Amino acid sequence: MTFLYDLHVHSSNYSPCGRSSADEMCRKAISFGLTGIALTEHDLWWPEGEFSKIQAKYPDLIIFRGVEYACLDGHFLVFLPEPNYGNDLRFRNFSELISRVHDLNGIVIWAHPFRYDRSIPEWLQDANLDGMEVDSNNMDIGAKCLALRVAKDRGYKVFQNSDAHIVDTLGRYYNDFPVLLENVEKLISYIKLNL
């Protein structure tokens, strides 16, 4: 048995560029047959109370709380075992971001790499990434091929996420895992240890 997770989803609730609400995204994910989604708003964590309400409203869908942080070196999906630690995090560059996230026992996935620039960034030489997206609605074929090559060359775990901002693109890309991940702690552990 496999379980389907889209780990990069935005909503109009907290992402200015989002065009569908979290409710619409959750309903679409359920109708599409996804096991879970991650709400990863731009530079902002969902408030605990509101996130708990959306989780309770959709018991047939696992919903992870993450964030897409932007810094000078790109965009990165971050998941923390205690997301409230992330409320005050600000980063100038990748080195600061990954150091702090790993100190908090979280994970960092490079979101839509090579979307804007096909050059291999200098920071990648010593990067301790937990993974890279290699398929996304926001990556053209050149970015996808380069991301896959770089991930394979460096031994990074690969992810396929929609980066959906509207329900029509949700679930176009997703991850097929052989295990049910009921919460963000299990997601983090699985990615760190098993993928």
PDB file of C-alpha atoms in Angstrom:
ATOM      1  CA  MET A   1       0.000   0.000   0.000  1.00  0.00           C
ATOM      2  CA  THR A   2       1.209   3.500  -0.775  1.00  0.00           C
ATOM      3  CA  PHE A   3       0.262   6.904   0.550  1.00  0.00           C
ATOM      4  CA  LEU A   4       0.219  10.123  -1.483  1.00  0.00           C
ATOM      5  CA  TYR A   5       1.493  13.428  -0.091  1.00  0.00           C
ATOM      6  CA  ASP A   6       1.767  16.853  -1.709  1.00  0.00           C
ATOM      7  CA  LEU A   7       4.212  18.707   0.535  1.00  0.00           C
ATOM      8  CA  HIS A   8       4.081  22.163  -1.089  1.00  0.00           C
ATOM      9  CA  VAL A   9       0.674  23.859  -1.118  1.00  0.00           C
ATOM     10  CA  HIS A  10      -0.268  27.526  -0.685  1.00  0.00           C
ATOM     11  CA  SER A  11      -3.629  29.037   0.187  1.00  0.00           C
ATOM     12  CA  SER A  12      -5.251  32.432  -0.101  1.00  0.00           C
ATOM     13  CA  ASN A  13      -5.586  32.388   3.696  1.00  0.00           C
ATOM     14  CA  TYR A  14      -1.938  33.340   4.235  1.00  0.00           C
ATOM     15  CA  SER A  15      -0.123  33.553   0.890  1.00  0.00           C
ATOM     16  CA  PRO A  16      -0.836  36.780  -1.029  1.00  0.00           C
ATOM     17  CA  CYS A  17      -0.345  34.887  -4.308  1.00  0.00           C
ATOM     18  CA  GLY A  18      -2.716  32.079  -3.283  1.00  0.00           C
ATOM     19  CA  ARG A  19      -5.957  31.953  -5.259  1.00  0.00           C
ATOM     20  CA  SER A  20      -7.776  29.129  -3.453  1.00  0.00           C
ATOM     21  CA  SER A  21      -8.587  28.882   0.233  1.00  0.00           C
ATOM     22  CA  ALA A  22      -7.238  26.184   2.519  1.00  0.00           C
ATOM     23  CA  ASP A  23     -10.754  24.731   2.647  1.00  0.00           C
ATOM     24  CA  GLU A  24     -10.841  24.467  -1.146  1.00  0.00           C
ATOM     25  CA  MET A  25      -7.374  22.878  -1.170  1.00  0.00           C
ATOM     26  CA  CYS A  26      -8.349  20.319   1.474  1.00  0.00           C
ATOM     27  CA  ARG A  27     -11.559  19.349  -0.310  1.00  0.00           C
ATOM     28  CA  LYS A  28      -9.682  18.975  -3.611  1.00  0.00           C
ATOM     29  CA  ALA A  29      -6.957  16.883  -1.957  1.00  0.00           C
ATOM     30  CA  ILE A  30      -9.560  14.513  -0.529  1.00  0.00           C
ATOM     31  CA  SER A  31     -11.408  14.209  -3.848  1.00  0.00           C
ATOM     32  CA  PHE A  32      -8.091  13.593  -5.636  1.00  0.00           C
ATOM     33  CA  GLY A  33      -7.231  10.790  -3.218  1.00  0.00           C
ATOM     34  CA  LEU A  34      -4.244  12.369  -1.503  1.00  0.00           C
ATOM     35  CA  THR A  35      -3.360  11.054   1.940  1.00  0.00           C
ATOM     36  CA  GLY A  36      -1.942  14.374   3.053  1.00  0.00           C
ATOM     37  CA  ILE A  37      -0.859  17.870   2.109  1.00  0.00           C
ATOM     38  CA  ALA A  38       1.449  20.432   3.637  1.00  0.00           C
ATOM     39  CA  LEU A  39       0.276  24.021   3.913  1.00  0.00           C
ATOM     40  CA  THR A  40       3.500  25.902   3.210  1.00  0.00           C
ATOM     41  CA  GLU A  41       2.700  29.588   3.077  1.00  0.00           C
ATOM     42  CA  HIS A  42       5.299  32.158   2.073  1.00  0.00           C
ATOM     43  CA  ASP A  43       7.477  33.177   5.061  1.00  0.00           C
ATOM     44  CA  LEU A  44       4.607  32.651   7.503  1.00  0.00           C
ATOM     45  CA  TRP A  45       3.515  29.776   9.717  1.00  0.00           C
ATOM     46  CA  TRP A  46      -0.184  29.129  10.174  1.00  0.00           C
ATOM     47  CA  PRO A  47      -1.261  30.232  13.670  1.00  0.00           C
ATOM     48  CA  GLU A  48      -1.669  27.203  15.951  1.00  0.00           C
ATOM     49  CA  GLY A  49      -5.382  27.780  16.658  1.00  0.00           C
ATOM     50  CA  GLU A  50      -6.379  28.210  13.024  1.00  0.00           C
ATOM     51  CA  PHE A  51      -4.256  25.271  11.943  1.00  0.00           C
ATOM     52  CA  SER A  52      -5.871  23.029  14.562  1.00  0.00           C
ATOM     53  CA  LYS A  53      -9.316  24.053  13.294  1.00  0.00           C
ATOM     54  CA  ILE A  54      -8.511  23.186   9.678  1.00  0.00           C
ATOM     55  CA  GLN A  55      -7.078  19.824  10.776  1.00  0.00           C
ATOM     56  CA  ALA A  56     -10.209  19.051  12.808  1.00  0.00           C
ATOM     57  CA  LYS A  57     -12.454  20.045   9.905  1.00  0.00           C
ATOM     58  CA  TYR A  58     -10.840  17.470   7.564  1.00  0.00           C
ATOM     59  CA  PRO A  59     -10.200  14.287   9.579  1.00  0.00           C
ATOM     60  CA  ASP A  60      -9.811  12.233   6.374  1.00  0.00           C
ATOM     61  CA  LEU A  61      -6.786  14.279   5.308  1.00  0.00           C
ATOM     62  CA  ILE A  62      -3.435  14.565   7.043  1.00  0.00           C
ATOM     63  CA  ILE A  63      -2.387  18.215   7.035  1.00  0.00           C
ATOM     64  CA  PHE A  64       1.173  19.225   7.852  1.00  0.00           C
ATOM     65  CA  ARG A  65       2.178  22.737   8.834  1.00  0.00           C
ATOM     66  CA  GLY A  66       5.286  23.977   7.051  1.00  0.00           C
ATOM     67  CA  VAL A  67       6.541  27.159   5.478  1.00  0.00           C
ATOM     68  CA  GLU A  68       8.276  28.252   2.291  1.00  0.00           C
ATOM     69  CA  TYR A  69      11.076  30.558   3.345  1.00  0.00           C
ATOM     70  CA  ALA A  70      12.661  32.884   0.812  1.00  0.00           C
ATOM     71  CA  CYS A  71      16.202  34.115   1.272  1.00  0.00           C
ATOM     72  CA  LEU A  72      18.926  35.429  -1.008  1.00  0.00           C
ATOM     73  CA  ASP A  73      19.843  31.875  -2.024  1.00  0.00           C
ATOM     74  CA  GLY A  74      16.397  30.668  -3.051  1.00  0.00           C
ATOM     75  CA  HIS A  75      13.179  29.263  -1.646  1.00  0.00           C
ATOM     76  CA  PHE A  76      13.137  26.432   0.881  1.00  0.00           C
ATOM     77  CA  LEU A  77      10.404  24.311   2.430  1.00  0.00           C
ATOM     78  CA  VAL A  78      10.864  24.001   6.185  1.00  0.00           C
ATOM     79  CA  PHE A  79       9.207  21.559   8.554  1.00  0.00           C
ATOM     80  CA  LEU A  80       9.799  21.688  12.309  1.00  0.00           C
ATOM     81  CA  PRO A  81       8.712  19.236  15.015  1.00  0.00           C
ATOM     82  CA  GLU A  82       7.457  22.237  16.976  1.00  0.00           C
ATOM     83  CA  PRO A  83       6.347  24.735  14.301  1.00  0.00           C
ATOM     84  CA  ASN A  84       5.828  27.518  16.832  1.00  0.00           C
ATOM     85  CA  TYR A  85       9.623  27.753  17.078  1.00  0.00           C
ATOM     86  CA  GLY A  86       9.539  29.019  13.518  1.00  0.00           C
ATOM     87  CA  ASN A  87       7.473  32.127  14.202  1.00  0.00           C
ATOM     88  CA  ASP A  88      10.500  34.336  14.810  1.00  0.00           C
ATOM     89  CA  LEU A  89      12.896  32.817  12.300  1.00  0.00           C
ATOM     90  CA  ARG A  90      14.400  35.123   9.693  1.00  0.00           C
ATOM     91  CA  PHE A  91      17.295  34.271   7.418  1.00  0.00           C
ATOM     92  CA  ARG A  92      19.513  36.163   5.034  1.00  0.00           C
ATOM     93  CA  ASN A  93      20.995  33.110   3.362  1.00  0.00           C
ATOM     94  CA  PHE A  94      20.867  29.348   3.107  1.00  0.00           C
ATOM     95  CA  SER A  95      23.657  28.789   5.618  1.00  0.00           C
ATOM     96  CA  GLU A  96      21.747  30.620   8.367  1.00  0.00           C
ATOM     97  CA  LEU A  97      18.501  28.883   7.465  1.00  0.00           C
ATOM     98  CA  ILE A  98      19.751  25.303   7.446  1.00  0.00           C
ATOM     99  CA  SER A  99      21.868  25.753  10.557  1.00  0.00           C
ATOM    100  CA  ARG A 100      18.944  27.068  12.584  1.00  0.00           C
ATOM    101  CA  VAL A 101      16.396  24.583  11.234  1.00  0.00           C
ATOM    102  CA  HIS A 102      18.683  21.622  11.906  1.00  0.00           C
ATOM    103  CA  ASP A 103      19.356  22.973  15.424  1.00  0.00           C
ATOM    104  CA  LEU A 104      15.582  22.739  15.935  1.00  0.00           C
ATOM    105  CA  ASN A 105      15.545  19.147  14.550  1.00  0.00           C
ATOM    106  CA  GLY A 106      13.687  20.195  11.418  1.00  0.00           C
ATOM    107  CA  ILE A 107      14.211  19.537   7.725  1.00  0.00           C
ATOM    108  CA  VAL A 108      14.892  21.737   4.702  1.00  0.00           C
ATOM    109  CA  ILE A 109      13.853  20.923   1.130  1.00  0.00           C
ATOM    110  CA  TRP A 110      15.001  23.159  -1.726  1.00  0.00           C
ATOM    111  CA  ALA A 111      11.813  24.335  -3.448  1.00  0.00           C
ATOM    112  CA  HIS A 112      11.668  24.595  -7.251  1.00  0.00           C
ATOM    113  CA  PRO A 113      15.461  24.743  -7.700  1.00  0.00           C
ATOM    114  CA  PHE A 114      16.858  26.294 -10.869  1.00  0.00           C
ATOM    115  CA  ARG A 115      13.530  27.963 -11.589  1.00  0.00           C
ATOM    116  CA  TYR A 116      15.163  31.348 -12.159  1.00  0.00           C
ATOM    117  CA  ASP A 117      18.832  30.488 -12.665  1.00  0.00           C
ATOM    118  CA  ARG A 118      20.470  27.392 -14.169  1.00  0.00           C
ATOM    119  CA  SER A 119      23.843  27.923 -12.488  1.00  0.00           C
ATOM    120  CA  ILE A 120      24.874  25.646  -9.615  1.00  0.00           C
ATOM    121  CA  PRO A 121      24.994  27.901  -6.547  1.00  0.00           C
ATOM    122  CA  GLU A 122      28.208  28.085  -4.547  1.00  0.00           C
ATOM    123  CA  TRP A 123      26.411  27.339  -1.267  1.00  0.00           C
ATOM    124  CA  LEU A 124      25.381  23.938  -2.625  1.00  0.00           C
ATOM    125  CA  GLN A 125      28.971  22.657  -2.305  1.00  0.00           C
ATOM    126  CA  ASP A 126      28.660  22.292   1.470  1.00  0.00           C
ATOM    127  CA  ALA A 127      24.886  22.100   1.741  1.00  0.00           C
ATOM    128  CA  ASN A 128      23.359  19.571   4.068  1.00  0.00           C
ATOM    129  CA  LEU A 129      19.955  19.639   2.401  1.00  0.00           C
ATOM    130  CA  ASP A 130      17.344  17.118   3.431  1.00  0.00           C
ATOM    131  CA  GLY A 131      16.011  17.032  -0.112  1.00  0.00           C
ATOM    132  CA  MET A 132      15.211  18.823  -3.360  1.00  0.00           C
ATOM    133  CA  GLU A 133      12.095  19.207  -5.433  1.00  0.00           C
ATOM    134  CA  VAL A 134      12.654  17.744  -8.886  1.00  0.00           C
ATOM    135  CA  ASP A 135       9.103  18.127 -10.204  1.00  0.00           C
ATOM    136  CA  SER A 136       6.730  21.024  -9.651  1.00  0.00           C
ATOM    137  CA  ASN A 137       4.184  23.134 -11.474  1.00  0.00           C
ATOM    138  CA  ASN A 138       6.733  25.949 -11.328  1.00  0.00           C
ATOM    139  CA  MET A 139       9.668  24.144 -12.933  1.00  0.00           C
ATOM    140  CA  ASP A 140      10.198  23.855 -16.669  1.00  0.00           C
ATOM    141  CA  ILE A 141      11.849  20.801 -18.222  1.00  0.00           C
ATOM    142  CA  GLY A 142      15.327  22.339 -18.024  1.00  0.00           C
ATOM    143  CA  ALA A 143      14.989  23.046 -14.311  1.00  0.00           C
ATOM    144  CA  LYS A 144      13.583  19.560 -13.691  1.00  0.00           C
ATOM    145  CA  CYS A 145      16.414  17.795 -15.529  1.00  0.00           C
ATOM    146  CA  LEU A 146      19.091  19.855 -13.802  1.00  0.00           C
ATOM    147  CA  ALA A 147      17.494  19.374 -10.373  1.00  0.00           C
ATOM    148  CA  LEU A 148      17.301  15.616 -10.853  1.00  0.00           C
ATOM    149  CA  ARG A 149      20.923  15.431 -11.999  1.00  0.00           C
ATOM    150  CA  VAL A 150      22.165  17.542  -9.078  1.00  0.00           C
ATOM    151  CA  ALA A 151      20.095  15.581  -6.556  1.00  0.00           C
ATOM    152  CA  LYS A 152      21.437  12.269  -7.864  1.00  0.00           C
ATOM    153  CA  ASP A 153      25.037  13.525  -8.014  1.00  0.00           C
ATOM    154  CA  ARG A 154      24.884  14.758  -4.423  1.00  0.00           C
ATOM    155  CA  GLY A 155      22.715  11.992  -3.003  1.00  0.00           C
ATOM    156  CA  TYR A 156      19.801  14.235  -2.039  1.00  0.00           C
ATOM    157  CA  LYS A 157      16.323  12.860  -1.518  1.00  0.00           C
ATOM    158  CA  VAL A 158      13.940  13.923  -4.279  1.00  0.00           C
ATOM    159  CA  PHE A 159      10.407  15.272  -4.005  1.00  0.00           C
ATOM    160  CA  GLN A 160       7.569  15.942  -6.420  1.00  0.00           C
ATOM    161  CA  ASN A 161       5.248  18.650  -5.102  1.00  0.00           C
ATOM    162  CA  SER A 162       2.631  20.748  -6.847  1.00  0.00           C
ATOM    163  CA  ASP A 163       3.468  24.169  -5.368  1.00  0.00           C
ATOM    164  CA  ALA A 164      -0.245  24.710  -5.920  1.00  0.00           C
ATOM    165  CA  HIS A 165      -1.679  28.194  -5.460  1.00  0.00           C
ATOM    166  CA  ILE A 166      -5.055  27.223  -6.942  1.00  0.00           C
ATOM    167  CA  VAL A 167      -7.062  23.997  -6.688  1.00  0.00           C
ATOM    168  CA  ASP A 168      -6.652  23.221 -10.394  1.00  0.00           C
ATOM    169  CA  THR A 169      -2.938  22.494  -9.917  1.00  0.00           C
ATOM    170  CA  LEU A 170      -3.116  20.661  -6.590  1.00  0.00           C
ATOM    171  CA  GLY A 171      -1.994  17.046  -6.854  1.00  0.00           C
ATOM    172  CA  ARG A 172      -0.375  17.343 -10.287  1.00  0.00           C
ATOM    173  CA  TYR A 173       2.805  16.338  -8.488  1.00  0.00           C
ATOM    174  CA  TYR A 174       2.968  14.359  -5.264  1.00  0.00           C
ATOM    175  CA  ASN A 175       5.128  11.934  -3.324  1.00  0.00           C
ATOM    176  CA  ASP A 176       4.268   8.258  -3.121  1.00  0.00           C
ATOM    177  CA  PHE A 177       5.472   6.923   0.260  1.00  0.00           C
ATOM    178  CA  PRO A 178       5.040   3.333   1.508  1.00  0.00           C
ATOM    179  CA  VAL A 179       4.130   4.489   5.006  1.00  0.00           C
ATOM    180  CA  LEU A 180       1.347   6.454   6.685  1.00  0.00           C
ATOM    181  CA  LEU A 181       2.760   9.625   8.231  1.00  0.00           C
ATOM    182  CA  GLU A 182       0.164  10.914  10.687  1.00  0.00           C
ATOM    183  CA  ASN A 183       1.954  14.052  11.874  1.00  0.00           C
ATOM    184  CA  VAL A 184       4.852  16.360  11.109  1.00  0.00           C
ATOM    185  CA  GLU A 185       7.156  14.566  13.554  1.00  0.00           C
ATOM    186  CA  LYS A 186       6.696  11.312  11.629  1.00  0.00           C
ATOM    187  CA  LEU A 187       7.174  13.138   8.329  1.00  0.00           C
ATOM    188  CA  ILE A 188      10.463  14.624   9.549  1.00  0.00           C
ATOM    189  CA  SER A 189      11.704  11.290  10.907  1.00  0.00           C
ATOM    190  CA  TYR A 190      10.763   9.459   7.724  1.00  0.00           C
ATOM    191  CA  ILE A 191      12.549  11.962   5.510  1.00  0.00           C
ATOM    192  CA  LYS A 192      15.649  12.018   7.716  1.00  0.00           C
ATOM    193  CA  LEU A 193      15.935   8.261   8.110  1.00  0.00           C
ATOM    194  CA  ASN A 194      14.096   6.315   5.454  1.00  0.00           C
ATOM    195  CA  LEU A 195      13.643   8.069   2.173  1.00  0.00           C
TER     196      LEU A 195
END
